[in-house]
Amino acid sequence: MTSSEGARMTVGGLDFVVRASELRRTVGITVDRDGTLLLHAPADADPDRLAR
């Protein structure tokens, strides 16, 4: 996974914008003010595992 926030992922009918970080060690979900779902994840996270 790259550190760009352009990556997208759909899980259970919900669309997430993925924000990867080299410093992050855990996964977090945030709802932005405009209703966008943000998935914060470590840069080396496996996308298949994030989808679970």
CSV table of N, CA and C in Angstrom, one decimal:
chain,number,residue,atom,x,y,z
A,1,MET,N,0.8,-1.2,0.0
A,1,MET,CA,0.0,0.0,0.0
A,1,MET,C,0.9,1.2,0.0
A,2,THR,N,0.5,2.2,-0.7
A,2,THR,CA,1.3,3.5,-0.8
A,2,THR,C,0.8,4.5,0.2
A,3,SER,N,1.5,5.6,0.4
A,3,SER,CA,1.1,6.6,1.3
A,3,SER,C,0.2,7.6,0.7
A,4,SER,N,-0.3,7.4,-0.5
A,4,SER,CA,-1.2,8.4,-1.2
A,4,SER,C,-2.6,8.1,-0.6
A,5,GLU,N,-3.4,9.2,-0.5
A,5,GLU,CA,-4.7,9.0,0.0
A,5,GLU,C,-5.7,8.7,-1.2
A,6,GLY,N,-5.3,8.5,-2.4
A,6,GLY,CA,-6.1,8.2,-3.5
A,6,GLY,C,-6.6,6.8,-3.5
A,7,ALA,N,-6.0,5.9,-2.8
A,7,ALA,CA,-6.4,4.5,-2.8
A,7,ALA,C,-7.8,4.4,-2.2
A,8,ARG,N,-8.6,3.5,-2.7
A,8,ARG,CA,-10.0,3.3,-2.3
A,8,ARG,C,-10.2,1.8,-2.0
A,9,MET,N,-11.1,1.6,-1.1
A,9,MET,CA,-11.5,0.2,-0.8
A,9,MET,C,-13.0,0.1,-0.4
A,10,THR,N,-13.7,-0.9,-0.9
A,10,THR,CA,-15.1,-1.1,-0.5
A,10,THR,C,-15.2,-2.3,0.3
A,11,VAL,N,-15.8,-2.2,1.4
A,11,VAL,CA,-16.0,-3.3,2.4
A,11,VAL,C,-17.5,-3.3,2.8
A,12,GLY,N,-18.2,-4.4,2.6
A,12,GLY,CA,-19.6,-4.4,3.0
A,12,GLY,C,-20.5,-3.3,2.5
A,13,GLY,N,-20.2,-2.9,1.3
A,13,GLY,CA,-21.0,-1.8,0.7
A,13,GLY,C,-20.6,-0.4,1.1
A,14,LEU,N,-19.6,-0.3,1.9
A,14,LEU,CA,-19.1,1.0,2.4
A,14,LEU,C,-17.8,1.4,1.6
A,15,ASP,N,-17.7,2.6,1.1
A,15,ASP,CA,-16.5,3.0,0.4
A,15,ASP,C,-15.6,3.8,1.3
A,16,PHE,N,-14.3,3.4,1.4
A,16,PHE,CA,-13.3,4.0,2.2
A,16,PHE,C,-12.2,4.6,1.4
A,17,VAL,N,-11.7,5.8,1.8
A,17,VAL,CA,-10.5,6.3,1.3
A,17,VAL,C,-9.4,5.8,2.2
A,18,VAL,N,-8.4,5.2,1.6
A,18,VAL,CA,-7.3,4.6,2.4
A,18,VAL,C,-6.2,5.6,2.6
A,19,ARG,N,-5.8,5.9,3.8
A,19,ARG,CA,-4.6,6.7,4.1
A,19,ARG,C,-3.6,5.9,4.8
A,20,ALA,N,-2.5,5.6,4.1
A,20,ALA,CA,-1.5,4.7,4.6
A,20,ALA,C,-0.4,5.6,5.2
A,21,SER,N,0.2,5.1,6.3
A,21,SER,CA,1.3,5.9,6.9
A,21,SER,C,2.4,4.9,7.3
A,22,GLU,N,3.7,5.4,7.1
A,22,GLU,CA,4.8,4.6,7.5
A,22,GLU,C,4.9,4.5,9.1
A,23,LEU,N,4.4,5.5,9.8
A,23,LEU,CA,4.5,5.6,11.2
A,23,LEU,C,3.3,4.9,11.9
A,24,ARG,N,2.2,4.7,11.3
A,24,ARG,CA,1.1,4.1,11.9
A,24,ARG,C,1.3,2.6,12.2
A,25,ARG,N,0.8,2.1,13.3
A,25,ARG,CA,0.9,0.7,13.7
A,25,ARG,C,-0.4,0.0,13.8
A,26,THR,N,-1.5,0.8,13.9
A,26,THR,CA,-2.8,0.3,14.1
A,26,THR,C,-3.7,0.8,13.0
A,27,VAL,N,-4.9,0.2,12.9
A,27,VAL,CA,-5.9,0.6,11.9
A,27,VAL,C,-7.0,1.4,12.6
A,28,GLY,N,-7.4,2.5,11.9
A,28,GLY,CA,-8.4,3.4,12.5
A,28,GLY,C,-9.4,3.8,11.4
A,29,ILE,N,-10.6,4.0,11.8
A,29,ILE,CA,-11.7,4.5,10.9
A,29,ILE,C,-12.2,5.9,11.4
A,30,THR,N,-12.3,6.8,10.4
A,30,THR,CA,-12.8,8.2,10.8
A,30,THR,C,-13.8,8.6,9.8
A,31,VAL,N,-14.9,9.2,10.2
A,31,VAL,CA,-15.9,9.8,9.3
A,31,VAL,C,-15.5,11.3,9.2
A,32,ASP,N,-15.2,11.7,8.0
A,32,ASP,CA,-14.9,13.1,7.8
A,32,ASP,C,-16.1,14.0,7.8
A,33,ARG,N,-16.0,15.3,7.9
A,33,ARG,CA,-17.1,16.2,8.0
A,33,ARG,C,-18.1,16.1,6.8
A,34,ASP,N,-17.5,15.8,5.6
A,34,ASP,CA,-18.4,15.6,4.5
A,34,ASP,C,-19.0,14.2,4.3
A,35,GLY,N,-18.8,13.4,5.3
A,35,GLY,CA,-19.3,12.0,5.3
A,35,GLY,C,-18.4,11.0,4.7
A,36,THR,N,-17.2,11.4,4.2
A,36,THR,CA,-16.3,10.4,3.7
A,36,THR,C,-15.7,9.5,4.8
A,37,LEU,N,-15.7,8.2,4.5
A,37,LEU,CA,-15.1,7.3,5.4
A,37,LEU,C,-13.6,7.2,5.1
A,38,LEU,N,-12.8,7.4,6.1
A,38,LEU,CA,-11.3,7.3,6.0
A,38,LEU,C,-10.8,6.0,6.7
A,39,LEU,N,-10.0,5.3,6.1
A,39,LEU,CA,-9.4,4.1,6.7
A,39,LEU,C,-7.9,4.4,6.9
A,40,HIS,N,-7.5,4.6,8.1
A,40,HIS,CA,-6.1,4.9,8.4
A,40,HIS,C,-5.4,3.6,8.7
A,41,ALA,N,-4.3,3.3,8.0
A,41,ALA,CA,-3.6,2.0,8.1
A,41,ALA,C,-2.1,2.1,8.0
A,42,PRO,N,-1.4,1.1,8.5
A,42,PRO,CA,0.0,1.1,8.3
A,42,PRO,C,0.3,0.9,6.8
A,43,ALA,N,1.4,1.5,6.4
A,43,ALA,CA,1.8,1.4,4.9
A,43,ALA,C,2.0,0.0,4.5
A,44,ASP,N,2.4,-0.9,5.3
A,44,ASP,CA,2.7,-2.3,4.9
A,44,ASP,C,1.5,-3.2,5.2
A,45,ALA,N,0.3,-2.7,5.5
A,45,ALA,CA,-0.8,-3.5,5.8
A,45,ALA,C,-1.3,-4.3,4.5
A,46,ASP,N,-1.7,-5.5,4.7
A,46,ASP,CA,-2.3,-6.3,3.6
A,46,ASP,C,-3.7,-5.9,3.3
A,47,PRO,N,-4.0,-5.5,2.1
A,47,PRO,CA,-5.4,-5.0,1.8
A,47,PRO,C,-6.4,-6.1,2.0
A,48,ASP,N,-6.1,-7.4,1.8
A,48,ASP,CA,-7.1,-8.4,2.1
A,48,ASP,C,-7.4,-8.5,3.6
A,49,ARG,N,-6.4,-8.3,4.4
A,49,ARG,CA,-6.6,-8.4,5.8
A,49,ARG,C,-7.4,-7.2,6.3
A,50,LEU,N,-7.2,-6.0,5.7
A,50,LEU,CA,-7.9,-4.8,6.1
A,50,LEU,C,-9.4,-5.0,5.8
A,51,ALA,N,-9.7,-5.7,4.7
A,51,ALA,CA,-11.1,-5.9,4.3
A,51,ALA,C,-11.9,-6.8,5.2
A,52,ARG,N,-11.3,-7.5,6.1
A,52,ARG,CA,-12.0,-8.4,7.0
A,52,ARG,C,-12.7,-7.7,8.1
